[in-house]
mmCIF file of C-alpha atoms and ligand atoms in Angstrom:
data_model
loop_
_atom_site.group_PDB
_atom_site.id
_atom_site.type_symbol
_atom_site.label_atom_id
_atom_site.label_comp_id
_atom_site.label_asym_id
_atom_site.label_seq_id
_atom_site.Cartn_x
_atom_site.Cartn_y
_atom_site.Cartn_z
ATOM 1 C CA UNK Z 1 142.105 46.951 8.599
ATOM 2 C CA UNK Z 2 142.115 47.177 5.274
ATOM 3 C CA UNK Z 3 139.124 47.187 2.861
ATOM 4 C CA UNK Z 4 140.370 44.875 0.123
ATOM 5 C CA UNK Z 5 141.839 41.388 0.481
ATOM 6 C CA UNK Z 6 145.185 40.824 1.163
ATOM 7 C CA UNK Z 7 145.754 39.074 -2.475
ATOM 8 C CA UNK Z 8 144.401 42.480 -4.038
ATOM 9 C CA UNK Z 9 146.670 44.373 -1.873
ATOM 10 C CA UNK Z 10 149.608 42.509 -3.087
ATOM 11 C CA UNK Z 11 148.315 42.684 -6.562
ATOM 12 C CA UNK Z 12 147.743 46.384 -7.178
ATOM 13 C CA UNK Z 13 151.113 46.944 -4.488
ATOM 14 C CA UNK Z 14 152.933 44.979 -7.522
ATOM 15 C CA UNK Z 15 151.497 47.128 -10.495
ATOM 16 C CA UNK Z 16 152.289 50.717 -8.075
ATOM 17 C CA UNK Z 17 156.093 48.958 -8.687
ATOM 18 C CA UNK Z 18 155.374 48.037 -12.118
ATOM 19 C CA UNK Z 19 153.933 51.421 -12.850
ATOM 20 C CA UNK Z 20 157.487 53.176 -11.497
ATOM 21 C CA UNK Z 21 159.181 51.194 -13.592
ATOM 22 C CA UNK Z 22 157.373 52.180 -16.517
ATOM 23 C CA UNK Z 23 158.747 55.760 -15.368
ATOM 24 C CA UNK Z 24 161.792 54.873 -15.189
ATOM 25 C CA UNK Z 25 161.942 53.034 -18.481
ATOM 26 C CA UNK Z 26 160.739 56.375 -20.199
ATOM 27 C CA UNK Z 27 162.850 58.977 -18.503
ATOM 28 C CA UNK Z 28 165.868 56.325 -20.105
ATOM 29 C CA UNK Z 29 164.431 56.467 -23.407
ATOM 30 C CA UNK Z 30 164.044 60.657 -22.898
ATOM 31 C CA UNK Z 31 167.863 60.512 -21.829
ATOM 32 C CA UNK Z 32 168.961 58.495 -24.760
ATOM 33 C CA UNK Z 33 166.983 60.770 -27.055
ATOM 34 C CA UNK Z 34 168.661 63.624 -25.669
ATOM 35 C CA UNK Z 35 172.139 62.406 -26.009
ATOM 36 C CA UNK Z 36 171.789 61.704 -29.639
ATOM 37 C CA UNK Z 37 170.190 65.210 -30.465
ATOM 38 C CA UNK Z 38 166.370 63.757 -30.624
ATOM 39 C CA UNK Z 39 165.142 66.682 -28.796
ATOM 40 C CA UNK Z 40 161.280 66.360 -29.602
ATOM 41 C CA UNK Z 41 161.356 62.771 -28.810
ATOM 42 C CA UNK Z 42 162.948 63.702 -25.323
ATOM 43 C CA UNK Z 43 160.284 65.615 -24.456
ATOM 44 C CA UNK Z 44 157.613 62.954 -25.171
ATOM 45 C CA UNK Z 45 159.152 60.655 -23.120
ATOM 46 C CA UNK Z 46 160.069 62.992 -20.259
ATOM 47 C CA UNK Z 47 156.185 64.203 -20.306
ATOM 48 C CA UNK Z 48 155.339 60.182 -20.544
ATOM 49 C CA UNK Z 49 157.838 59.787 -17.679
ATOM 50 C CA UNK Z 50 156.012 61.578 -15.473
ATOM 51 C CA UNK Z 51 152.549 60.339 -16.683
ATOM 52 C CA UNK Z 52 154.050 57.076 -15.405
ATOM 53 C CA UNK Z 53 154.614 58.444 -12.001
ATOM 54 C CA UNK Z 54 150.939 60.028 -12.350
ATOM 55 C CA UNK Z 55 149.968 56.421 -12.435
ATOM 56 C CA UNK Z 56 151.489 55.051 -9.707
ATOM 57 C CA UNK Z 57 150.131 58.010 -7.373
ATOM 58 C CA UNK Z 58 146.351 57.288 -8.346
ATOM 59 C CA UNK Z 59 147.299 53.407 -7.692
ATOM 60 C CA UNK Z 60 148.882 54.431 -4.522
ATOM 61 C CA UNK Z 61 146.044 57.162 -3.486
ATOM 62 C CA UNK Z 62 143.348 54.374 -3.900
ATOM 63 C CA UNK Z 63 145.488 52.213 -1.698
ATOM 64 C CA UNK Z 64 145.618 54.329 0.757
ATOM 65 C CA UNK Z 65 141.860 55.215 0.769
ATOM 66 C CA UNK Z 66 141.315 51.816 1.122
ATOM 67 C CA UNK Z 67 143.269 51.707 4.123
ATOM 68 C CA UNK Z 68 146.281 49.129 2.065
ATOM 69 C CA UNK Z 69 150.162 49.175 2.634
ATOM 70 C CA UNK Z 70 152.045 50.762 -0.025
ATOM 71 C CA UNK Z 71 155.730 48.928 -0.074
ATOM 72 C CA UNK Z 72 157.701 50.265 -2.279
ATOM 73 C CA UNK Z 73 160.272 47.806 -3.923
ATOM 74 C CA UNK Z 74 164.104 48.064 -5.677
ATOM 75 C CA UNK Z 75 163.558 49.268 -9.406
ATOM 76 C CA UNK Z 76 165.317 47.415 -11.545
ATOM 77 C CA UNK Z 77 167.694 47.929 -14.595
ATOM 78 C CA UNK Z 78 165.626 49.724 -17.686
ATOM 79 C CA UNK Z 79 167.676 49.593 -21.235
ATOM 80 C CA UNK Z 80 169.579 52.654 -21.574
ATOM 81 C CA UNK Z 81 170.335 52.717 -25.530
ATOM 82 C CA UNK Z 82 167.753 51.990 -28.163
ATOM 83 C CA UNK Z 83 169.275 52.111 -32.178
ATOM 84 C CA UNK Z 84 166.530 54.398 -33.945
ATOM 85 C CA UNK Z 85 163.564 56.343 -32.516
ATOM 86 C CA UNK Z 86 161.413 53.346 -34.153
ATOM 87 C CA UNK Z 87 163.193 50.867 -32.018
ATOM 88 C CA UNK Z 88 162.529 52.752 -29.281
ATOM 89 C CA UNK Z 89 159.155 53.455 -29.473
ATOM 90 C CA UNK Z 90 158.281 49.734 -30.541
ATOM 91 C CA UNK Z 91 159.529 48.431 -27.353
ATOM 92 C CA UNK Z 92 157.196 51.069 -25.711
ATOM 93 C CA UNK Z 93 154.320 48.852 -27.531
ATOM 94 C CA UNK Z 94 155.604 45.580 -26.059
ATOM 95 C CA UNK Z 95 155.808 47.155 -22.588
ATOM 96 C CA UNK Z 96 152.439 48.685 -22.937
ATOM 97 C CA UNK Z 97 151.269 45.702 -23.682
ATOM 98 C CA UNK Z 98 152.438 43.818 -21.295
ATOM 99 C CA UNK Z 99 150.808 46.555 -18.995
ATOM 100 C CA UNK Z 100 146.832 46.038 -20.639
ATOM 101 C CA UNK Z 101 147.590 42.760 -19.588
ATOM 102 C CA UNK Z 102 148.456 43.578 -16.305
ATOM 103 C CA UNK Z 103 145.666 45.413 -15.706
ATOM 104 C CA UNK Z 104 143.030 42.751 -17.513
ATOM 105 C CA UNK Z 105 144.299 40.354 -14.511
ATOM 106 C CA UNK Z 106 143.695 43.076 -12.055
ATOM 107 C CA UNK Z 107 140.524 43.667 -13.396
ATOM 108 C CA UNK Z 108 139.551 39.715 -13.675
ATOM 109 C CA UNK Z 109 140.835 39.248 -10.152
ATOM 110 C CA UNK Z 110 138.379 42.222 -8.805
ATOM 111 C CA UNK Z 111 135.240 40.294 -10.382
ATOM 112 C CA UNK Z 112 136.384 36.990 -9.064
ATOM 113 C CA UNK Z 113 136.409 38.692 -5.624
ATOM 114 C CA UNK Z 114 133.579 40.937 -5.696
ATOM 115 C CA UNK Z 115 135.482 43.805 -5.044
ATOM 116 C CA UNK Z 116 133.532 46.405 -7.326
ATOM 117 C CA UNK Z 117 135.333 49.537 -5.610
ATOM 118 C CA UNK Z 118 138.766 48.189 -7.107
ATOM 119 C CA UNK Z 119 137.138 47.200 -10.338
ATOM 120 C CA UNK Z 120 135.757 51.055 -10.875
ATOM 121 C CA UNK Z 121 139.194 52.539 -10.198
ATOM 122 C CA UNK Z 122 141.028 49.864 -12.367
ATOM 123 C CA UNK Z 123 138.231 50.646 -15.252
ATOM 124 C CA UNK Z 124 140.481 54.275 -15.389
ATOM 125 C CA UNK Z 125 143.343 52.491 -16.308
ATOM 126 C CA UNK Z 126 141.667 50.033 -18.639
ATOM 127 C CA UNK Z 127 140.895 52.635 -20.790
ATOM 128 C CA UNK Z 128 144.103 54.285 -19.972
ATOM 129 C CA UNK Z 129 145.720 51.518 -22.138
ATOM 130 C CA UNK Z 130 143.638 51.763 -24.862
ATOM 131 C CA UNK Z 131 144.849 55.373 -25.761
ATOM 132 C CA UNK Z 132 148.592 54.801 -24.704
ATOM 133 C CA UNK Z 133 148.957 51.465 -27.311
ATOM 134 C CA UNK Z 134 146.606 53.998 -30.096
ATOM 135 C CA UNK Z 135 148.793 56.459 -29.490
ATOM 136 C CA UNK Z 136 152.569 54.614 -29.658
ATOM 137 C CA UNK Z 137 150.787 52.817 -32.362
ATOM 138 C CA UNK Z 138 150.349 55.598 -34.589
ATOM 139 C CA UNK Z 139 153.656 57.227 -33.609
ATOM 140 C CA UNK Z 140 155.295 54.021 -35.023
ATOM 141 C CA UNK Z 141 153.061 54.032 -38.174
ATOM 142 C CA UNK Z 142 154.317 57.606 -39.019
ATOM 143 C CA UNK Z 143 158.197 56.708 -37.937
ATOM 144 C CA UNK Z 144 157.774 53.707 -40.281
ATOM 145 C CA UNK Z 145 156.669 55.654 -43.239
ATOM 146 C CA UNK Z 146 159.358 58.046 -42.822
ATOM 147 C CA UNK Z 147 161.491 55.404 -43.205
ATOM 148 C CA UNK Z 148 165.515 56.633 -43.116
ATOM 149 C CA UNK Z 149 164.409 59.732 -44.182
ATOM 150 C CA UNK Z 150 165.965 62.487 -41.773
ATOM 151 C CA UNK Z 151 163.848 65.235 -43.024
ATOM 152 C CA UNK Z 152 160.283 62.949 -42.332
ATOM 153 C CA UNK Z 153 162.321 62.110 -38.991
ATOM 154 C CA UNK Z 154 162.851 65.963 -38.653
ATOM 155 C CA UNK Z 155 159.336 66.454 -38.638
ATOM 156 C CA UNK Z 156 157.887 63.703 -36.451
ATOM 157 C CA UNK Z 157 160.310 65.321 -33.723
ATOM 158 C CA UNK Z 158 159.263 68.671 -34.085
ATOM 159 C CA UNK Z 159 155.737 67.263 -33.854
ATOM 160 C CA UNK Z 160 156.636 65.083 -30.973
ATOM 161 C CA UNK Z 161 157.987 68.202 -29.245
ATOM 162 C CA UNK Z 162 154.847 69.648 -28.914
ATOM 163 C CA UNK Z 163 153.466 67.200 -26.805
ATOM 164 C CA UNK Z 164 151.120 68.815 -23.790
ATOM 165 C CA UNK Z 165 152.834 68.168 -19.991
ATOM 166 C CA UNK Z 166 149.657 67.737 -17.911
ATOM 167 C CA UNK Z 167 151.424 68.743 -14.889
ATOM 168 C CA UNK Z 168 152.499 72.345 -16.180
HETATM 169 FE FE1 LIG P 201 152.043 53.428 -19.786
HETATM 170 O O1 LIG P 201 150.586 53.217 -18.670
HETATM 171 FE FE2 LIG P 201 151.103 53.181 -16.928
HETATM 172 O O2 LIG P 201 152.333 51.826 -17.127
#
């Protein structure tokens, strides 16, 4: 039986989906990169790609501690083209977004129900958000003052491509 209520488990079992389809989302933005020569940008979002998947494991692994069902569901269509790097990494700000706020419900949801075990592991992605939107957030402040400038955009790749991969 599991530990949480069934209207948690169907919560957080929606944001483990939600959280692969934020992979997915950035391994299409690291593909698109690639194909038009972006190489430093590729690498940011193939390292956030698999941050993504990072975050659906912890979801999952607290699931599973807590003696939930994991269901995985169909993933569906990501955009595969974006115009500039900016565009790109602007509608990484929307999704993020749309992810804190995701995770505020969670959060609200786990005080309404008393459930302080799932409100301790969501606090880890509460202030997960916080750093992912300041740090997309300053990438687009530094893209914008580049402007069309390829050499500025030269740079913010090469500094882009030095991005750490936790997992290597
Ligand atoms: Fe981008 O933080 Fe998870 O989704």
């Amino acid at each position: 039986m599991t530990m949480i209520s069934k209207k948690m488990q169907e919560a957080l079992n929606m944001q483990v989906n939600d959280e692969l389809w934020s992979a997915y989302l950035y391994l299409s933005m690291s593909m698109d990169a690639e194909a038009k020569g972006l190489r430093g940008v590729a690498h940011w979002m193939y390292v956030q790609w698999q941050e993504e998947l990072g975050h659906a494991r912890r979801l999952q692994c607290y699931m599973i501690g807590q003696n939930a069902r994991v269901e995985l569901m169909p993933i569906t269509e990501v955009p595969t083209s974006w115009n500039t790097p900016l565009s790109m990494f602007k509608d990484s700000l929307v999704h993020e977004k749309e992810i804190t706020k995701a995770f505020n419900n969670l959060t609200t949801l786990a005080i309404d129900e008393g459930d302080y075990a799932t409100y301790n592991c969501l606090q880890w992605f509460v202030d997960e958000q916080v750093e992912e939107e300041a740090t997309v957030r300053d990438i687009i402040d530094q893209l914008d003052m580049a402007g069309g400038d390829n050499l500025g955009l030269y740079f913010i790749d090469h500094q882009l491509s030095e991005r750490k991969n936790p997992n290597c």
